[in-house]
Amino acid sequence: MEAVNSTTIQFLWNPPPQQFINGINQGYKLLAWPAEVPEATTVVTIAPDFHGVHHGYITNLKKFTAYFTSVLCFTTPGDGPPSTPQLVWTHEDKPGAVGHLSFTEILDTSLKVSWQEPLEKNGIITGYQVSWEVYGRNGSRLTHSLSNTTHEYKIKGLSSLTTYTIDVAAVTAAGTGLATSSTISSGVPPELPGAPSNLVISNISPRSATLQFRPGYDGKTSISRWIVEGQVGAIGDEEEWVSLYEEENEPDAQMLEIPNLTPYTHYRFRMRQVNVVGASPFSQSSRVIQTLQAPPDTAPTSVTVRTASETSLRLRWVPLPDSQYNGNPESVGYRIKYWRPDLQAPALVQVIHDRLEREFTIEGLEEWTEYELQVQAFNAIGAGPWSEAVRGRTRESVPSAAPENVSAEAVSSTQILLTWASVPEQDQNGLILGYKILFRAKDLDPEPHSHVVRGNHTQSALLAGLRKFVLYELQVLAFTRIGNGVPSSPLILERTKDDAPGPPVRLVFPEVRLTSVRIVWQPPEEPNGIVLGYQIAYRLASSSPNTFTTVEVGATVRQFTATELAPESAYIFRLSAKTRQGWGEPLEATVITTEKRERPAPPRELLVPQAEVTARSLRLQWVPGSDGASPIRYFTVQVRELPGGEWQTYSSSVSHEATACAVERLRPFTSYKLRLKATNDIGDSDFSAETDAVTTLQDVPGEPPSFISVTPHTTSSVLIQWRPPRDESLNGLLQGYRIYYRELESEASSATVSKTLKTPSALRAELAAQSSFKTVNSSSTLTTYELTRLKRYRRYEVILTAYNIIGESPASAPVEVFVGEAAPAMAPQNIQVTPLTASQLEVSWDPPPPESQNGNIQGYKVYYWEADSQNETEKMKVLFLPETVLKLKNLTSHTQYLVSISAFNAAGDGPQSDPRQGRTHQAAPGTPSFLAFSEITSTTLNVSWGEPAAANGVLQGYRVVYEPLAPVQGVSKVVTVDVKGNWRRWLKVRDLTKGVTYFFRVQARTIAYGPELQANVTAGPADGSPGSPRDVLVTKSASELTLQWTEGNAGRTPTTGYVIEARPSDEGLWDVFAKDIPRGATSYTVSLDKLRQGVTYEFRVVAVNQAGYGEPSNPSTAVSAQVETPFYQEWWFLLVIALSSLMVILLLVFALVLHGQNRRYRSCSTGKSISNTEETVTLDNGGFAALELNSRHLNVKNTFSKKNGTRSPPRPSPGGLHYSDEDICNKYNGAVLTESANLKEKSVDASESEGTDSESEDAPPQHSFVNHYMSDPTYYNSWKRRAPGGRAPHRYEAVAGSEAGPHLHTVVTTQSAVFAPTGPGARTPLTGFSSFV
C-alpha cells in the first residue's frame, strides 16, 4: 500500500490460495482506518479478478493522516481474515483557513489582528502570511510573513478612518492555504452585527434552494460568514434547528444557494451573520418549503439470495430509509432483475410496490439452475442505481421430463423387456438416481405395480412373473433424491405371449336325470390366450380310468348334455379348454344320476389359526357340510372389516375339494370376521356361522409424515414441523418418528459437480461420506423437533420417516434448509417511553440479548397506538439502522400510548416486546364543540357550549367573553367570565340591552386557553314574537303572591306559553323567575317561602311562541316578601308572657321561704344541745341577698304519676333542688351541720295523669329559681355559707365549667361530697347542694 496523493491510497495484493477460499470468491474489501480513530473504518469493495496481481484505491481520505490499511477476501457466508495492517501516511496539502479572526487595540494608525491555527492543517504549519490593503485599491496590498508560533500581529502605518481589507493565511510545505479575510475601519471598533431580515426562498429544486435576504447591520466591519440553519422534515416550534450551510468571505452577499438538500423534504430556514466580533441573532424563520422529488440516490443494501424451492429463489435486502426516498413514500418500490448467466436471453423483471418490503420470492425458475439478480429502488420520478449482482441456484428437483424412446417387447408368456433413453439434460433437474417402471394389467389391476432400476446408466429392464396373454400398460420415469419425475407418455401397450389355458370354472350340473345330465361351465379365469374350444370327457366312476367318452364343442358353448347314462350311477366328468398352445389343465367333477338331490348344508367349524395370520393375509379352515346328495362344486368366502364394514365376497371359486383358503389383500392391524357358503348343482347353502374376530398383524407404516417444514430457529438450529401419517396408513401402533439429516455441499461448489453419477447406489449413499445422514428419534406424540448444534452457513437436507414395532415407513421427500440465519429470538429490552412535548414521545430501548440476536440486527419496528383504540390508531415505524432511540411525533396531546418494539435481521422479524405506556403532555385544548343560546329575552339569555372534541389535557374550566358589536350609548363594555371545572358548561347572562347584537367567545382551558369558538346573538324580543302582556297586577296574602295579567298581541304564530321575570331589590337585574306557564294561563301563584324575606320584588310577564320570547310587560308594583305573622307569634307578646310567668314563680318561691323560717332544725343526736346554724345566700358581688334560710327545715316531696297508677322511682331533675334532713352529723369545711337540707323541684312537663316514664325523663328542664343562676356562668362560685352569729362565711369551692368541659355528677357520702363524671348534657352541681344533676 502507498499514498498516491493527499486523499488516496493505492492497494496491491495477490489473491489467497484457492484451497483457503472455502467457496466462491465474491470479491475483496479494502480497509483503511485512522490510527487515532480505529472505529472510523472506510471500506471499498472490489470485484474479483482472476488474472494476476489485484489493485484498488480508497479515495476521499483525510489529508496528511496516518492510516492503517488491510485487505480481506469474502464469500457468500461472510468475510475472511484481513491481511496484516500496514501504516500509510497520506501526502501533505495546502492548509485550511485560519479560525477566529479578530481585531483589538484599534487606533487611528494601527490595530492588532489575532487568529487561531487552522482546524485542517493538512500538513505541518510552517508559518502565516498577513496581508492588508485599502478597501477597493488592489495596488496598496502589503504582506508580512510570520513564524508558525505567531498568532497575532500589530499592523502599523494605517491611515485614520480608512477601511482596510485584512487577510490571514496559513502556510505548509505544499503552499499557502485559504485566506481568511475581513474589513475594518481604522479608529472605529467593530460591534456585533444585526440579524438578517426579509428571507425569501426561490429556485426550489430537489437538492437546492436559493435564499434571498436583506443583510443586517454589519457592526462597522465586514461580514465574514453567513450561517444558514433549518428545520428538516419536522417543522414546529418544538423541533430542533440544524446547521445546513455556511458561506465565508462573501461580505456583500444578499443571496445564497443552499446545496445538499434532501429531495421531497420540508424545510424552514433562518440565518445569522458573523463578523470579527461574533454572530448576530437569528433572523425570523422563513416560510416552509418542500424540495422537489428526485430518483433515489442509493440502491438497497445487504442484498442476499437463498434457494427457496426447486423453482424459486428468495431475494432479501435492506430497504431504503425514509430519508432516502427522495419522493412521495406512496410511490416508492423496488425492481428486481434476474437472468441466467449461461444464456444470452434478456433479463426478466419483477416489481414490488411496497416500500417496506424486505424480501421477495421469484417463482417460475428452472430447476437446478444458476441465476444472477439485482435490485433497485424507484419512485414516481425514476429509478435509482442497481445493486451489486448476486448469484443463486434453484434447488434440485424431480425430473421435469420422462425418459425418451421407451419401447417394450414380450419375450415369453410371463416376461416383457423394456428399453429407454435418458432424460434430456435440461429436464433432469438434479442427479438422476435411477428409473421406475410402472406396469398394470389393463382392466385387471386397479393400481400399477412398480419395478425400480437403480443408477442412471442402466436403460433396460426385464419384467418377469407377469400374467399370460394379458395386455399390459407400461411407463418409465426417472427419479432424483427429491422424488419421482414425469412418467413417459403415451402408455406403452404390450401383451404377453399366449400359453395353455387354465381350467374352466364354476362347473355345475343343474339338470340330473336317471339317464342324462346337463353340464354348465364358465370360461377359465386364466385363459392364457384365445380359447378355441372345450373338451368334455366322462366315464363311470367304477370303470377304467382310460375309458372316457370325449366330446369337443366350440369356444362359445357353455353347456353340454350327456345322455344314455346308467341310472343311479356315479360318473366322473372332465372339462378342459384349448388355445393355440394346446389343451389346458382339466377341471374334474363327479355326478350321480339320481333325482333325489337338495341344497348342501353350510360349512362348519370355521377356524383361523393364529400362526397363519400375517399383516395382510390369513388362512381360513373349515369342515364341509352335507352335500345334499349332489357333490359340492365350489365354496364362496366373504370377509367383513370391523367394526362397521359390510360383507364383501373375497372369492366365489374356491375348489370343492378345499378345506382351507388363504385370504389375502387385507389391511394390517385390522380386525375381520369371515363366513363361508357351499354351492352344489341345486344351489347355495346358507352362510356358515361367523368366525371370531381376528386381527391381522402390524406392518410398517404405509406413508411418511406429510407437510414437512424446516425453518431456521437460531443460527445453529432448525425447527422441524410435520403432520402425522393418515390413520389408515399407520398399519399398527405408531411408536415415533425418525429424522435423517445431513449437510449438503455449498450452493457454490455444487454448481461444478457433474450431474451424472459414475457409481450410483442407494438413495442415502449418493453423496460423499462427510455428508451422510445422521439420525434422531422423536416421540409419536410430537409433531415438532428442534435440531441443534448444526454448522452455520451450511445447507442441510432433512428426511422424516414414521416407525412402529415392525419397521419404518417410506422416506418423505427431502427438505432443504440454510442454517445460519434466524430471526431474533427475543424482543428488545428495557423499553422506556418518555414524554417530550404534547405531541412527542421519546422511545429508547436496548437491543435483544446478544445470544438471541441470531445475526446482525438490521433495524427495529416500533408499533404504537392509543391505549383505548389499538385497531383504529396503530401505526408502525421502521428503523433500518441499529439505532435504539426514536422520537414519535404528531401524537395526540394528553393521550396514553402503548409502544411495542421488535428487532429484525436478514432472516425476519423477532417477537414484539410487551407494550409500555407513555402519556404525552397536556396542551391547549381545541375549540368547544358547539356554542348555543336559549331563553333569549330582551335582557337575559342562557349560553351553553360543548366540551372540546380534543381536550388535550384535563379541562380546568372555560372563559366566556361577550361584548356588543357596536357601542351602546357610546360605551362598549367587554365582560369576561371564568367558569371553573368541566361539569358546568353554561352561563346565565342577565345584563343585556334590548335589541342589541352581542359577540360571544368561548374558550376552554387546560394548562392554557385554547382557540375561541365565536357566535353572535341578538337580545330579544325576537322577530315575530308576541307582544307584551297587559294589566299586570300583584296581590299578596298572608303566605303567597298572585300575579295576574291580560294576554297581549299575538305574534306571527300562536302563543305557546309565558315566562315570568323578577327583579329583586337587592340585585337590580331581571331574571327568569318562572317558565313553562301554559298558554291559557292568566295568573300565577307563588309561595312567599320561595322568596327572600325582607326583599322587595318587581315582576313582569313575557309571552313566548315559536319565534321566541316577546316584549316583556311593564313591571308590576313592588311588593315585599315579608310574611305577616299573627299577634301571638310577635316578639313583644312572647316577652310579656315570659315576664308574667317569671313574677308568678318568684312569688311562689318567696312564699315557700317564709314558711320554712318557722321550722326548727332537729337535733343531730339524742341528749345533745345543738346550736342553730344560720345560712345566708348572697351574691358574690355584694348585692342584696337573693335568698336567706335561717334554722330551716324543708321536706318537700314530688312524685311522678304514671298512667297505670304506679309510682316511678324518684329521679333528680337537672333544674331542681331537693333539701332533706339526715340523722347523721355532717362536718363540712370545719363547720358542724346540725341538719342537712335537700330541695327538689318538679319538672314542668310531668303531670299527675299524663306522660310516660320516658317522656318524663326526656323532658327538658324549664325555668326555675336555681336555673336562673345556673344558666349564667357569671354566677358560678357565687354561693356563700355564713356561720351563726354573723361570722364571716366560709367560702366553699365550687366545681363548674362550660358545656364542653368534663361532665360531673355528685355522689353524697356521710363525710363529704364527691364529684364524678356524668354523661353528656349533665350540669355541674353547686357546692352545698347534694342533688344538682
Short mmCIF file of N, CA and C in Angstrom, two decimals, residues 756-866:
data_model
loop_
_atom_site.label_atom_id
_atom_site.label_comp_id
_atom_site.label_asym_id
_atom_site.label_seq_id
_atom_site.Cartn_x
_atom_site.Cartn_y
_atom_site.Cartn_z
N THR A 756 -24.06 -36.42 -13.51
CA THR A 756 -24.13 -37.87 -13.75
C THR A 756 -23.27 -38.59 -12.74
N LEU A 757 -23.86 -39.52 -12.05
CA LEU A 757 -23.11 -40.31 -11.07
C LEU A 757 -22.45 -41.49 -11.77
N LYS A 758 -21.18 -41.63 -11.48
CA LYS A 758 -20.44 -42.75 -12.10
C LYS A 758 -20.79 -44.06 -11.44
N THR A 759 -20.95 -44.05 -10.14
CA THR A 759 -21.25 -45.30 -9.42
C THR A 759 -22.51 -45.10 -8.59
N PRO A 760 -23.67 -45.13 -9.19
CA PRO A 760 -24.89 -44.87 -8.42
C PRO A 760 -25.17 -46.01 -7.45
N SER A 761 -25.85 -45.67 -6.39
CA SER A 761 -26.23 -46.67 -5.39
C SER A 761 -27.50 -46.20 -4.70
N ALA A 762 -27.74 -46.66 -3.46
CA ALA A 762 -28.99 -46.38 -2.77
C ALA A 762 -29.15 -44.88 -2.51
N LEU A 763 -30.41 -44.49 -2.19
CA LEU A 763 -30.75 -43.07 -2.06
C LEU A 763 -29.91 -42.37 -1.00
N ARG A 764 -29.67 -43.04 0.14
CA ARG A 764 -28.98 -42.37 1.24
C ARG A 764 -27.48 -42.52 1.18
N ALA A 765 -26.96 -42.92 0.06
CA ALA A 765 -25.50 -43.03 -0.07
C ALA A 765 -25.02 -42.37 -1.35
N GLU A 766 -25.80 -41.40 -1.84
CA GLU A 766 -25.44 -40.78 -3.10
C GLU A 766 -24.32 -39.76 -2.94
N LEU A 767 -24.26 -39.08 -1.78
CA LEU A 767 -23.28 -38.03 -1.61
C LEU A 767 -22.03 -38.57 -0.93
N ALA A 768 -21.10 -37.66 -0.76
CA ALA A 768 -19.81 -38.07 -0.18
C ALA A 768 -19.99 -38.47 1.28
N ALA A 769 -18.94 -39.10 1.81
CA ALA A 769 -19.05 -39.66 3.15
C ALA A 769 -19.28 -38.59 4.20
N GLN A 770 -18.68 -37.38 4.00
CA GLN A 770 -18.82 -36.36 5.02
C GLN A 770 -20.23 -35.82 5.11
N SER A 771 -21.09 -36.13 4.17
CA SER A 771 -22.45 -35.62 4.21
C SER A 771 -23.46 -36.74 4.37
N SER A 772 -23.06 -37.85 4.98
CA SER A 772 -24.00 -38.95 5.20
C SER A 772 -25.00 -38.55 6.27
N PHE A 773 -26.12 -39.29 6.32
CA PHE A 773 -27.21 -38.91 7.21
C PHE A 773 -26.87 -39.19 8.66
N LYS A 774 -27.35 -38.32 9.53
CA LYS A 774 -27.40 -38.55 10.96
C LYS A 774 -28.86 -38.75 11.34
N THR A 775 -29.08 -39.44 12.44
CA THR A 775 -30.44 -39.83 12.78
C THR A 775 -30.76 -39.42 14.21
N VAL A 776 -31.98 -38.91 14.42
CA VAL A 776 -32.53 -38.69 15.76
C VAL A 776 -33.96 -39.22 15.76
N ASN A 777 -34.41 -39.65 16.92
CA ASN A 777 -35.77 -40.17 17.08
C ASN A 777 -36.62 -39.15 17.83
N SER A 778 -37.89 -39.14 17.48
CA SER A 778 -38.84 -38.24 18.14
C SER A 778 -40.05 -39.05 18.58
N SER A 779 -40.66 -38.61 19.67
CA SER A 779 -41.83 -39.30 20.21
C SER A 779 -43.00 -39.23 19.24
N SER A 780 -43.88 -40.21 19.34
CA SER A 780 -45.05 -40.23 18.47
C SER A 780 -46.05 -39.15 18.83
N THR A 781 -45.92 -38.59 20.02
CA THR A 781 -46.87 -37.54 20.43
C THR A 781 -46.44 -36.16 19.96
N LEU A 782 -45.25 -36.05 19.41
CA LEU A 782 -44.73 -34.74 18.99
C LEU A 782 -44.88 -34.57 17.48
N THR A 783 -45.06 -33.34 17.09
CA THR A 783 -45.04 -33.02 15.66
C THR A 783 -44.06 -31.88 15.38
N THR A 784 -43.20 -31.58 16.35
CA THR A 784 -42.14 -30.61 16.15
C THR A 784 -40.86 -31.15 16.79
N TYR A 785 -39.77 -30.72 16.24
CA TYR A 785 -38.48 -31.14 16.81
C TYR A 785 -37.45 -30.09 16.41
N GLU A 786 -36.56 -29.76 17.36
CA GLU A 786 -35.51 -28.79 17.07
C GLU A 786 -34.17 -29.52 16.92
N LEU A 787 -33.60 -29.38 15.75
CA LEU A 787 -32.26 -29.92 15.50
C LEU A 787 -31.24 -28.86 15.89
N THR A 788 -30.34 -29.19 16.77
CA THR A 788 -29.39 -28.22 17.30
C THR A 788 -27.97 -28.61 16.90
N ARG A 789 -27.07 -27.70 17.23
CA ARG A 789 -25.62 -27.90 17.02
C ARG A 789 -25.31 -28.16 15.55
N LEU A 790 -25.97 -27.43 14.69
CA LEU A 790 -25.66 -27.51 13.27
C LEU A 790 -24.61 -26.48 12.93
N LYS A 791 -23.97 -26.66 11.81
CA LYS A 791 -22.92 -25.73 11.38
C LYS A 791 -23.57 -24.52 10.73
N ARG A 792 -22.99 -23.36 11.01
CA ARG A 792 -23.53 -22.13 10.44
C ARG A 792 -23.13 -22.00 8.97
N TYR A 793 -24.01 -21.34 8.24
CA TYR A 793 -23.81 -21.06 6.82
C TYR A 793 -23.60 -22.35 6.02
N ARG A 794 -24.42 -23.34 6.34
CA ARG A 794 -24.39 -24.61 5.61
C ARG A 794 -25.82 -24.97 5.20
N ARG A 795 -25.90 -25.73 4.12
CA ARG A 795 -27.19 -26.26 3.69
C ARG A 795 -27.36 -27.65 4.27
N TYR A 796 -28.56 -27.92 4.74
CA TYR A 796 -28.87 -29.23 5.30
C TYR A 796 -30.09 -29.79 4.61
N GLU A 797 -30.12 -31.12 4.55
CA GLU A 797 -31.26 -31.83 4.00
C GLU A 797 -31.87 -32.68 5.10
N VAL A 798 -33.19 -32.66 5.19
CA VAL A 798 -33.90 -33.36 6.26
C VAL A 798 -34.93 -34.29 5.64
N ILE A 799 -34.95 -35.54 6.13
CA ILE A 799 -35.92 -36.55 5.69
C ILE A 799 -36.56 -37.14 6.93
N LEU A 800 -37.86 -37.42 6.88
CA LEU A 800 -38.59 -37.99 8.01
C LEU A 800 -39.20 -39.32 7.62
N THR A 801 -39.23 -40.22 8.59
CA THR A 801 -39.99 -41.46 8.47
C THR A 801 -40.77 -41.68 9.74
N ALA A 802 -41.85 -42.42 9.63
CA ALA A 802 -42.60 -42.87 10.80
C ALA A 802 -42.27 -44.35 11.02
N TYR A 803 -42.24 -44.77 12.29
CA TYR A 803 -41.91 -46.17 12.52
C TYR A 803 -42.78 -46.73 13.63
N ASN A 804 -42.96 -48.06 13.55
CA ASN A 804 -43.63 -48.79 14.61
C ASN A 804 -42.76 -49.99 14.97
N ILE A 805 -43.35 -50.97 15.65
CA ILE A 805 -42.54 -52.10 16.11
C ILE A 805 -42.02 -52.95 14.97
N ILE A 806 -42.69 -52.83 13.80
CA ILE A 806 -42.27 -53.65 12.66
C ILE A 806 -41.14 -52.99 11.89
N GLY A 807 -41.23 -51.68 11.72
CA GLY A 807 -40.18 -51.02 10.94
C GLY A 807 -40.59 -49.61 10.57
N GLU A 808 -39.90 -49.07 9.55
CA GLU A 808 -40.07 -47.67 9.14
C GLU A 808 -40.96 -47.57 7.92
N SER A 809 -41.59 -46.41 7.81
CA SER A 809 -42.36 -46.09 6.61
C SER A 809 -41.41 -45.69 5.50
N PRO A 810 -41.92 -45.54 4.29
CA PRO A 810 -41.08 -44.93 3.25
C PRO A 810 -40.64 -43.54 3.69
N ALA A 811 -39.54 -43.09 3.12
CA ALA A 811 -38.99 -41.78 3.49
C ALA A 811 -39.79 -40.67 2.83
N SER A 812 -39.89 -39.53 3.53
CA SER A 812 -40.54 -38.35 2.95
C SER A 812 -39.62 -37.73 1.90
N ALA A 813 -40.17 -36.85 1.14
CA ALA A 813 -39.35 -36.09 0.20
C ALA A 813 -38.38 -35.22 1.01
N PRO A 814 -37.15 -35.13 0.61
CA PRO A 814 -36.17 -34.35 1.38
C PRO A 814 -36.52 -32.86 1.35
N VAL A 815 -36.26 -32.22 2.48
CA VAL A 815 -36.49 -30.78 2.61
C VAL A 815 -35.15 -30.13 2.90
N GLU A 816 -34.87 -29.05 2.19
CA GLU A 816 -33.58 -28.38 2.31
C GLU A 816 -33.74 -27.09 3.11
N VAL A 817 -32.73 -26.76 3.91
CA VAL A 817 -32.77 -25.55 4.72
C VAL A 817 -31.36 -24.99 4.82
N PHE A 818 -31.27 -23.66 4.88
CA PHE A 818 -29.99 -22.99 5.06
C PHE A 818 -29.87 -22.59 6.52
N VAL A 819 -28.81 -23.03 7.19
CA VAL A 819 -28.60 -22.78 8.61
C VAL A 819 -27.61 -21.63 8.77
N GLY A 820 -27.89 -20.76 9.70
CA GLY A 820 -27.00 -19.64 9.96
C GLY A 820 -27.75 -18.33 10.06
N GLU A 821 -28.95 -18.30 9.49
CA GLU A 821 -29.77 -17.11 9.58
C GLU A 821 -31.07 -17.47 10.29
N ALA A 822 -31.40 -16.67 11.31
CA ALA A 822 -32.66 -16.88 12.03
C ALA A 822 -33.11 -15.55 12.57
N ALA A 823 -34.41 -15.39 12.66
CA ALA A 823 -34.95 -14.15 13.22
C ALA A 823 -34.56 -14.04 14.69
N PRO A 824 -34.46 -12.83 15.22
CA PRO A 824 -34.14 -12.68 16.64
C PRO A 824 -35.12 -13.47 17.51
N ALA A 825 -34.59 -14.12 18.52
CA ALA A 825 -35.42 -14.97 19.37
C ALA A 825 -36.07 -14.20 20.51
N MET A 826 -35.59 -13.00 20.81
CA MET A 826 -36.15 -12.23 21.92
C MET A 826 -36.40 -10.80 21.46
N ALA A 827 -37.26 -10.14 22.21
CA ALA A 827 -37.61 -8.75 21.90
C ALA A 827 -36.57 -7.81 22.49
N PRO A 828 -36.55 -6.56 22.02
CA PRO A 828 -35.67 -5.56 22.67
C PRO A 828 -35.99 -5.44 24.15
N GLN A 829 -35.00 -4.99 24.91
CA GLN A 829 -35.09 -4.95 26.36
C GLN A 829 -35.14 -3.50 26.86
N ASN A 830 -35.59 -3.36 28.13
CA ASN A 830 -35.52 -2.08 28.86
C ASN A 830 -36.14 -0.94 28.06
N ILE A 831 -37.33 -1.12 27.62
CA ILE A 831 -38.00 -0.09 26.82
C ILE A 831 -38.46 1.03 27.75
N GLN A 832 -38.12 2.26 27.37
CA GLN A 832 -38.52 3.43 28.14
C GLN A 832 -39.29 4.37 27.22
N VAL A 833 -40.44 4.85 27.68
CA VAL A 833 -41.25 5.80 26.92
C VAL A 833 -41.32 7.08 27.73
N THR A 834 -40.71 8.15 27.22
CA THR A 834 -40.60 9.41 27.94
C THR A 834 -41.34 10.50 27.18
N PRO A 835 -42.25 11.21 27.82
CA PRO A 835 -42.91 12.32 27.13
C PRO A 835 -41.95 13.49 26.94
N LEU A 836 -41.96 14.05 25.74
CA LEU A 836 -41.13 15.23 25.45
C LEU A 836 -41.98 16.48 25.39
N THR A 837 -43.04 16.41 24.61
CA THR A 837 -43.93 17.55 24.46
C THR A 837 -45.36 17.01 24.43
N ALA A 838 -46.27 17.90 24.08
CA ALA A 838 -47.67 17.48 23.98
C ALA A 838 -47.92 16.60 22.77
N SER A 839 -46.99 16.57 21.82
CA SER A 839 -47.19 15.76 20.61
C SER A 839 -46.04 14.81 20.34
N GLN A 840 -45.13 14.66 21.28
CA GLN A 840 -43.96 13.82 21.03
C GLN A 840 -43.67 12.93 22.24
N LEU A 841 -43.29 11.70 21.93
CA LEU A 841 -42.78 10.77 22.93
C LEU A 841 -41.41 10.29 22.46
N GLU A 842 -40.51 10.13 23.39
CA GLU A 842 -39.20 9.56 23.05
C GLU A 842 -39.17 8.12 23.55
N VAL A 843 -38.86 7.21 22.64
CA VAL A 843 -38.80 5.79 22.96
C VAL A 843 -37.34 5.36 22.88
N SER A 844 -36.86 4.74 23.92
CA SER A 844 -35.49 4.21 23.93
C SER A 844 -35.53 2.76 24.39
N TRP A 845 -34.55 2.00 23.98
CA TRP A 845 -34.53 0.58 24.32
C TRP A 845 -33.11 0.05 24.17
N ASP A 846 -32.91 -1.13 24.67
CA ASP A 846 -31.66 -1.86 24.48
C ASP A 846 -31.89 -2.99 23.48
N PRO A 847 -30.88 -3.35 22.71
CA PRO A 847 -31.05 -4.45 21.76
C PRO A 847 -31.36 -5.75 22.49
N PRO A 848 -31.88 -6.74 21.76
CA PRO A 848 -32.07 -8.06 22.38
C PRO A 848 -30.73 -8.60 22.88
N PRO A 849 -30.76 -9.50 23.86
CA PRO A 849 -29.50 -10.07 24.34
C PRO A 849 -28.70 -10.65 23.17
N PRO A 850 -27.38 -10.52 23.22
CA PRO A 850 -26.56 -10.96 22.07
C PRO A 850 -26.81 -12.41 21.67
N GLU A 851 -27.02 -13.29 22.66
CA GLU A 851 -27.19 -14.70 22.32
C GLU A 851 -28.52 -14.96 21.61
N SER A 852 -29.44 -14.01 21.64
CA SER A 852 -30.73 -14.20 20.98
C SER A 852 -30.86 -13.42 19.69
N GLN A 853 -29.83 -12.69 19.27
CA GLN A 853 -29.96 -11.86 18.08
C GLN A 853 -29.91 -12.68 16.79
N ASN A 854 -29.22 -13.81 16.84
CA ASN A 854 -29.17 -14.72 15.67
C ASN A 854 -28.67 -14.01 14.42
N GLY A 855 -27.71 -13.16 14.57
CA GLY A 855 -27.15 -12.43 13.44
C GLY A 855 -27.13 -10.94 13.72
N ASN A 856 -26.73 -10.18 12.71
CA ASN A 856 -26.65 -8.74 12.87
C ASN A 856 -28.06 -8.13 12.83
N ILE A 857 -28.37 -7.33 13.85
CA ILE A 857 -29.65 -6.64 13.87
C ILE A 857 -29.62 -5.56 12.79
N GLN A 858 -30.56 -5.63 11.86
CA GLN A 858 -30.63 -4.64 10.78
C GLN A 858 -31.48 -3.44 11.15
N GLY A 859 -32.36 -3.61 12.09
CA GLY A 859 -33.22 -2.49 12.46
C GLY A 859 -34.30 -2.92 13.42
N TYR A 860 -35.24 -2.02 13.63
CA TYR A 860 -36.31 -2.26 14.59
C TYR A 860 -37.64 -1.79 13.99
N LYS A 861 -38.70 -2.42 14.43
CA LYS A 861 -40.05 -1.98 14.10
C LYS A 861 -40.71 -1.52 15.40
N VAL A 862 -41.15 -0.28 15.39
CA VAL A 862 -41.76 0.32 16.57
C VAL A 862 -43.26 0.45 16.28
N TYR A 863 -44.06 -0.28 17.05
CA TYR A 863 -45.52 -0.23 16.93
C TYR A 863 -46.04 0.64 18.06
N TYR A 864 -46.94 1.56 17.73
CA TYR A 864 -47.50 2.40 18.79
C TYR A 864 -48.96 2.72 18.44
N TRP A 865 -49.75 2.84 19.49
CA TRP A 865 -51.18 3.08 19.32
C TRP A 865 -51.74 3.71 20.58
N GLU A 866 -52.88 4.37 20.41
CA GLU A 866 -53.58 4.93 21.57
C GLU A 866 -54.14 3.79 22.40
#
